[in-house]
Amino acid sequence: MNRVDQVRHISEAGVAALAPVQDYLADLHARVSEVTGGRPADYIPELGKVDPSLFAIATVDGQIYAVGDADFPFTIQSVSKPFMYGYALQHYGRLRVLEQVGVEPTGEAFNSIVLDEVANRPFNPMVNAGAIAIAEMMQGDTQDERVANMLDLFSGLAGRKLGIDNDVFNSELATGHRNRAIAYMMLNTAMIERDPNEVLDLYFRQCSVNVTACDLAIMAATLANDGRNPLTGKAIYDAQYVRDMLTVMNSCGMYDYAGEWAYEVGMPAKSGVSGCIIAVIPGQIGICVYSPPIDKQGNSVRGIRVCQEISSEFELHAFNNRTNVRSVIRRDYRADLVRSNRLRTPEERKILAQEGRKVAVLEAQGALFFGSTEQLLRKLAQLAKDSRYVIVDFKRVHLVDTSARKLIVRAARSMAGSEAELVFAAIGDDGPLDRLTRALAENEQAHRVRLFRDADAALEWCEDQLLAGAAHGFGTKFSVPEINLFKGLTPAECRLVESIIRPLVFEKGDVIMREGDDAKLFFVLARGTVSVEIKVHGSNGRKKRVASIGPGLTFGEMALLDGGKRSADVIANERVICYGLGVEELQDLAATHPNVMITILSNLTREFSERLRHANDEIAVLE
Ligand code: DON
């Protein structure tokens, strides 16, 4: 299936299925088909031959919605201009291109013979003079090479090989005297240097590239997508140059109609005399409308109408504000109510209930740019006033722009001297926040920011600091009577339990228990910590740590209740010493000393009910 067929296939499939955008476009197409007025351009004789009733709308964000004659080929004409301008920016940089062509709207027709004589350059790259000067910048040692490079550019943008309509090209070559006059005037003032006929040959060819409405929608979507073709994934322009292209399209793309267009439609756009208009909604979609009848300014009559309607129907005007900077704060809470996944002894829990308020967790979400970051950092400053540690959790942040990064680094620097310590979680070093991670890591010492892989690890570290500060000794080598699970056993019963205990040693990374294994032993941890991990559904075996356990605590206790299969993996985080207790041996012991099992099970019930109560309290805070 070629790409055009694929497009048709997608749109037909879309009509049958739930497709509100497709339905809307079909209605709009039918409605605007009634609009008359304008007529196809005939100053290029070949263009005058086109069927004026052709009409297509295509929009793309990777998914194509197309209605009407969306794969009918027509010449791109002036819609080639912003893309050639982007090529020049990409290959020569802003400064060099600005020397060649300005960015000032003329408010005049596309083919007006006006030049900026003060700066000695055409006013902007959207009028013919500017586009001709930009055409001179196409790289290649020979004209053939330059033509091939130009076609490669447009083919890359459309995601398929494009060619030139030779009839239109020859027609334009034969009649384009006004453009010839513009080119010679520019040669006269050294705004171009090469043979004008050669430069014009390329300019006429770029205008004669054959495209469809779908092609142009994809090309517009490439600009909406920061310069990366959404269908092929190929990067054509750097985002910084896309911004330049869109800026000039916004102010000059519709010639002497540009002001009214910006006022009513509010999308960077470009029209061509063949009757096409492209419009770009950055970050959302690219639109193309094709309908040959054009008005006096050279813009498609139905094209303008369609864009006006789409803009108002979907509120796509560039100056509509759809940003809510306050939503950057998902929630905040303190560590007295929400603890890490580290299981704690009753003594530790008591200390954390008293001291946990000194740790604040601030969950950020969405995109961090100037406005949202200012909100976030204002909240951070407020929390820092009565906290020893403030954890900022970036897990739900998908973008940090340069200004946000600078503000965050600045905040980190100014907090370095304060009472509160800054702790950052989940910024990662291979995702969208990697530049922030690097900026912070470079200055970790100077800024005193600690980075953790997730909020749980950050919280656990903060809890450990509070416990250490409360002079709580992390004991090792717990004796049986000291272990919570055995509290209430008589000294004689403790001795019986000790007689069946097996000391076990595991090295870092050892799997102490594996999900699915038979549960025959349960463990008391004497030294080191272990992690409890479960497989995350549908994640290709990725594991999530659901708890970590330290000295004095038990794990694998479920074996005592049902003796069934293990429900999680338990891994040694470091060298670990634990005591293993065989379930069968304990049951044998309980046959002669029933109080042993009763005491253990009631301790276990108390522990589980405490965990459940705390989980409920956490849910109340986190909901
Ligand atoms: O320069 C010309 O006459 C054409 N090849 C391009 C004109 C064009 O599309 C102007 N835009 N509305």
mmCIF file of C-alpha atoms in Angstrom, residues 172-330:
data_model
loop_
_atom_site.group_PDB
_atom_site.id
_atom_site.type_symbol
_atom_site.label_atom_id
_atom_site.label_comp_id
_atom_site.label_asym_id
_atom_site.label_seq_id
_atom_site.Cartn_x
_atom_site.Cartn_y
_atom_site.Cartn_z
ATOM 1 C CA GLU A 172 6.327 30.119 -14.825
ATOM 2 C CA LEU A 173 9.792 30.277 -16.418
ATOM 3 C CA ALA A 174 8.252 31.674 -19.559
ATOM 4 C CA THR A 175 6.104 34.303 -17.841
ATOM 5 C CA GLY A 176 7.875 35.168 -14.577
ATOM 6 C CA HIS A 177 9.210 38.526 -15.744
ATOM 7 C CA ARG A 178 8.314 40.317 -12.558
ATOM 8 C CA ASN A 179 10.349 37.842 -10.529
ATOM 9 C CA ARG A 180 13.172 38.310 -13.023
ATOM 10 C CA ALA A 181 12.972 42.052 -12.432
ATOM 11 C CA ILE A 182 13.138 41.507 -8.659
ATOM 12 C CA ALA A 183 16.145 39.202 -9.011
ATOM 13 C CA TYR A 184 18.055 41.636 -11.219
ATOM 14 C CA MET A 185 17.315 44.505 -8.854
ATOM 15 C CA MET A 186 18.773 42.412 -6.044
ATOM 16 C CA LEU A 187 21.817 41.579 -8.156
ATOM 17 C CA ASN A 188 22.262 45.292 -8.771
ATOM 18 C CA THR A 189 22.444 45.981 -5.021
ATOM 19 C CA ALA A 190 24.428 42.797 -4.203
ATOM 20 C CA MET A 191 21.528 41.262 -2.270
ATOM 21 C CA ILE A 192 22.199 38.198 -4.394
ATOM 22 C CA GLU A 193 25.490 37.359 -6.066
ATOM 23 C CA ARG A 194 24.921 34.471 -8.448
ATOM 24 C CA ASP A 195 23.416 34.553 -11.954
ATOM 25 C CA PRO A 196 19.745 35.568 -11.388
ATOM 26 C CA ASN A 197 18.545 33.107 -14.020
ATOM 27 C CA GLU A 198 20.115 30.236 -12.122
ATOM 28 C CA VAL A 199 18.660 31.418 -8.804
ATOM 29 C CA LEU A 200 15.236 31.882 -10.411
ATOM 30 C CA ASP A 201 15.456 28.441 -12.006
ATOM 31 C CA LEU A 202 15.636 26.978 -8.491
ATOM 32 C CA TYR A 203 12.943 29.309 -7.159
ATOM 33 C CA PHE A 204 10.522 28.394 -9.971
ATOM 34 C CA ARG A 205 11.297 24.708 -9.470
ATOM 35 C CA GLN A 206 10.676 24.891 -5.713
ATOM 36 C CA CYS A 207 7.300 26.533 -6.446
ATOM 37 C CA SER A 208 6.519 23.733 -8.928
ATOM 38 C CA VAL A 209 7.061 20.810 -6.561
ATOM 39 C CA ASN A 210 4.006 18.575 -6.765
ATOM 40 C CA VAL A 211 2.289 17.857 -3.452
ATOM 41 C CA THR A 212 -1.093 16.732 -2.130
ATOM 42 C CA ALA A 213 -3.105 18.181 0.748
ATOM 43 C CA CYS A 214 -1.934 15.246 2.861
ATOM 44 C CA ASP A 215 1.707 15.995 2.022
ATOM 45 C CA LEU A 216 1.332 19.611 3.062
ATOM 46 C CA ALA A 217 -0.525 18.676 6.242
ATOM 47 C CA ILE A 218 2.393 16.404 7.142
ATOM 48 C CA MET A 219 4.851 19.187 6.338
ATOM 49 C CA ALA A 220 2.875 21.583 8.551
ATOM 50 C CA ALA A 221 2.735 18.926 11.268
ATOM 51 C CA THR A 222 6.527 18.627 11.054
ATOM 52 C CA LEU A 223 6.655 22.266 12.148
ATOM 53 C CA ALA A 224 4.051 21.604 14.850
ATOM 54 C CA ASN A 225 6.301 18.769 16.018
ATOM 55 C CA ASP A 226 9.450 20.891 16.575
ATOM 56 C CA GLY A 227 10.876 20.028 13.152
ATOM 57 C CA ARG A 228 10.519 16.235 13.309
ATOM 58 C CA ASN A 229 8.322 14.553 10.696
ATOM 59 C CA PRO A 230 5.599 12.841 12.752
ATOM 60 C CA LEU A 231 5.230 9.993 10.261
ATOM 61 C CA THR A 232 8.846 9.107 9.509
ATOM 62 C CA GLY A 233 10.364 10.362 12.774
ATOM 63 C CA LYS A 234 13.085 12.141 10.766
ATOM 64 C CA ALA A 235 14.384 15.397 12.287
ATOM 65 C CA ILE A 236 14.438 18.040 9.543
ATOM 66 C CA TYR A 237 14.880 21.265 11.525
ATOM 67 C CA ASP A 238 16.109 22.162 15.010
ATOM 68 C CA ALA A 239 13.293 23.430 17.220
ATOM 69 C CA GLN A 240 14.993 26.842 17.531
ATOM 70 C CA TYR A 241 14.695 27.337 13.748
ATOM 71 C CA VAL A 242 11.102 26.102 13.671
ATOM 72 C CA ARG A 243 10.317 28.910 16.074
ATOM 73 C CA ASP A 244 11.927 31.391 13.644
ATOM 74 C CA MET A 245 9.988 29.935 10.715
ATOM 75 C CA LEU A 246 6.675 30.119 12.583
ATOM 76 C CA THR A 247 7.347 33.671 13.713
ATOM 77 C CA VAL A 248 7.857 34.851 10.161
ATOM 78 C CA MET A 249 4.854 32.851 8.936
ATOM 79 C CA ASN A 250 2.782 34.509 11.639
ATOM 80 C CA SER A 251 3.704 38.046 10.674
ATOM 81 C CA CYS A 252 4.241 37.692 6.921
ATOM 82 C CA GLY A 253 2.783 34.357 5.763
ATOM 83 C CA MET A 254 -0.492 35.775 4.452
ATOM 84 C CA TYR A 255 1.033 38.916 2.879
ATOM 85 C CA ASP A 256 -1.256 41.958 2.994
ATOM 86 C CA TYR A 257 -3.901 39.855 4.808
ATOM 87 C CA ALA A 258 -1.440 38.824 7.566
ATOM 88 C CA GLY A 259 -2.787 41.205 10.222
ATOM 89 C CA GLU A 260 -6.420 40.225 9.814
ATOM 90 C CA TRP A 261 -5.463 36.545 9.642
ATOM 91 C CA ALA A 262 -3.470 36.814 12.887
ATOM 92 C CA TYR A 263 -6.418 38.603 14.497
ATOM 93 C CA GLU A 264 -9.082 36.130 13.445
ATOM 94 C CA VAL A 265 -7.369 32.784 12.943
ATOM 95 C CA GLY A 266 -4.255 33.223 15.061
ATOM 96 C CA MET A 267 -2.120 30.432 13.599
ATOM 97 C CA PRO A 268 1.223 30.770 11.823
ATOM 98 C CA ALA A 269 0.326 30.040 8.209
ATOM 99 C CA LYS A 270 1.412 30.253 4.593
ATOM 100 C CA SER A 271 -0.586 30.389 1.420
ATOM 101 C CA GLY A 272 0.256 29.570 -2.201
ATOM 102 C CA VAL A 273 -1.395 30.830 -5.390
ATOM 103 C CA SER A 274 -2.276 27.281 -6.413
ATOM 104 C CA GLY A 275 -4.940 27.594 -3.690
ATOM 105 C CA CYS A 276 -3.281 25.907 -0.741
ATOM 106 C CA ILE A 277 -2.869 27.166 2.807
ATOM 107 C CA ILE A 278 -0.959 25.499 5.594
ATOM 108 C CA ALA A 279 -1.434 26.417 9.237
ATOM 109 C CA VAL A 280 0.457 25.198 12.270
ATOM 110 C CA ILE A 281 -0.687 24.797 15.850
ATOM 111 C CA PRO A 282 2.598 24.174 17.675
ATOM 112 C CA GLY A 283 2.586 20.992 19.717
ATOM 113 C CA GLN A 284 -0.800 19.973 18.322
ATOM 114 C CA ILE A 285 -1.437 19.658 14.584
ATOM 115 C CA GLY A 286 -0.617 20.779 11.079
ATOM 116 C CA ILE A 287 -3.440 21.735 8.710
ATOM 117 C CA CYS A 288 -3.629 22.002 4.928
ATOM 118 C CA VAL A 289 -6.571 23.251 2.914
ATOM 119 C CA TYR A 290 -6.545 23.113 -0.873
ATOM 120 C CA SER A 291 -9.093 24.945 -3.007
ATOM 121 C CA PRO A 292 -7.881 26.729 -6.161
ATOM 122 C CA PRO A 293 -10.072 29.872 -6.245
ATOM 123 C CA ILE A 294 -8.028 32.668 -4.631
ATOM 124 C CA ASP A 295 -8.821 36.233 -3.638
ATOM 125 C CA LYS A 296 -7.052 39.433 -4.644
ATOM 126 C CA GLN A 297 -4.332 38.900 -2.039
ATOM 127 C CA GLY A 298 -3.543 35.491 -3.489
ATOM 128 C CA ASN A 299 -5.088 33.454 -0.638
ATOM 129 C CA SER A 300 -7.545 30.571 -1.129
ATOM 130 C CA VAL A 301 -11.081 31.781 -0.370
ATOM 131 C CA ARG A 302 -12.311 28.475 1.039
ATOM 132 C CA GLY A 303 -8.922 27.888 2.651
ATOM 133 C CA ILE A 304 -9.319 31.028 4.732
ATOM 134 C CA ARG A 305 -12.887 30.082 5.649
ATOM 135 C CA VAL A 306 -11.901 26.575 6.742
ATOM 136 C CA CYS A 307 -9.070 27.859 8.922
ATOM 137 C CA GLN A 308 -11.318 30.494 10.491
ATOM 138 C CA GLU A 309 -13.884 27.833 11.363
ATOM 139 C CA ILE A 310 -11.387 25.290 12.691
ATOM 140 C CA SER A 311 -9.705 27.977 14.792
ATOM 141 C CA SER A 312 -12.925 29.136 16.405
ATOM 142 C CA GLU A 313 -14.513 25.655 16.756
ATOM 143 C CA PHE A 314 -11.480 24.203 18.548
ATOM 144 C CA GLU A 315 -10.222 27.420 20.184
ATOM 145 C CA LEU A 316 -6.892 27.190 18.402
ATOM 146 C CA HIS A 317 -5.965 30.871 18.290
ATOM 147 C CA ALA A 318 -2.346 31.132 19.437
ATOM 148 C CA PHE A 319 -3.223 33.645 22.142
ATOM 149 C CA ASN A 320 -5.919 31.545 23.789
ATOM 150 C CA ASN A 321 -4.575 30.782 27.227
ATOM 151 C CA ARG A 322 -4.957 27.146 28.122
ATOM 152 C CA THR A 323 -2.235 27.041 30.727
ATOM 153 C CA ASN A 324 -3.009 26.613 34.387
ATOM 154 C CA VAL A 325 0.295 27.112 36.144
ATOM 155 C CA ARG A 326 -1.185 26.205 39.532
ATOM 156 C CA SER A 327 -1.763 22.612 38.477
ATOM 157 C CA VAL A 328 2.010 22.070 38.714
ATOM 158 C CA ILE A 329 1.529 21.157 42.385
ATOM 159 C CA ARG A 330 -0.064 17.737 42.569
#
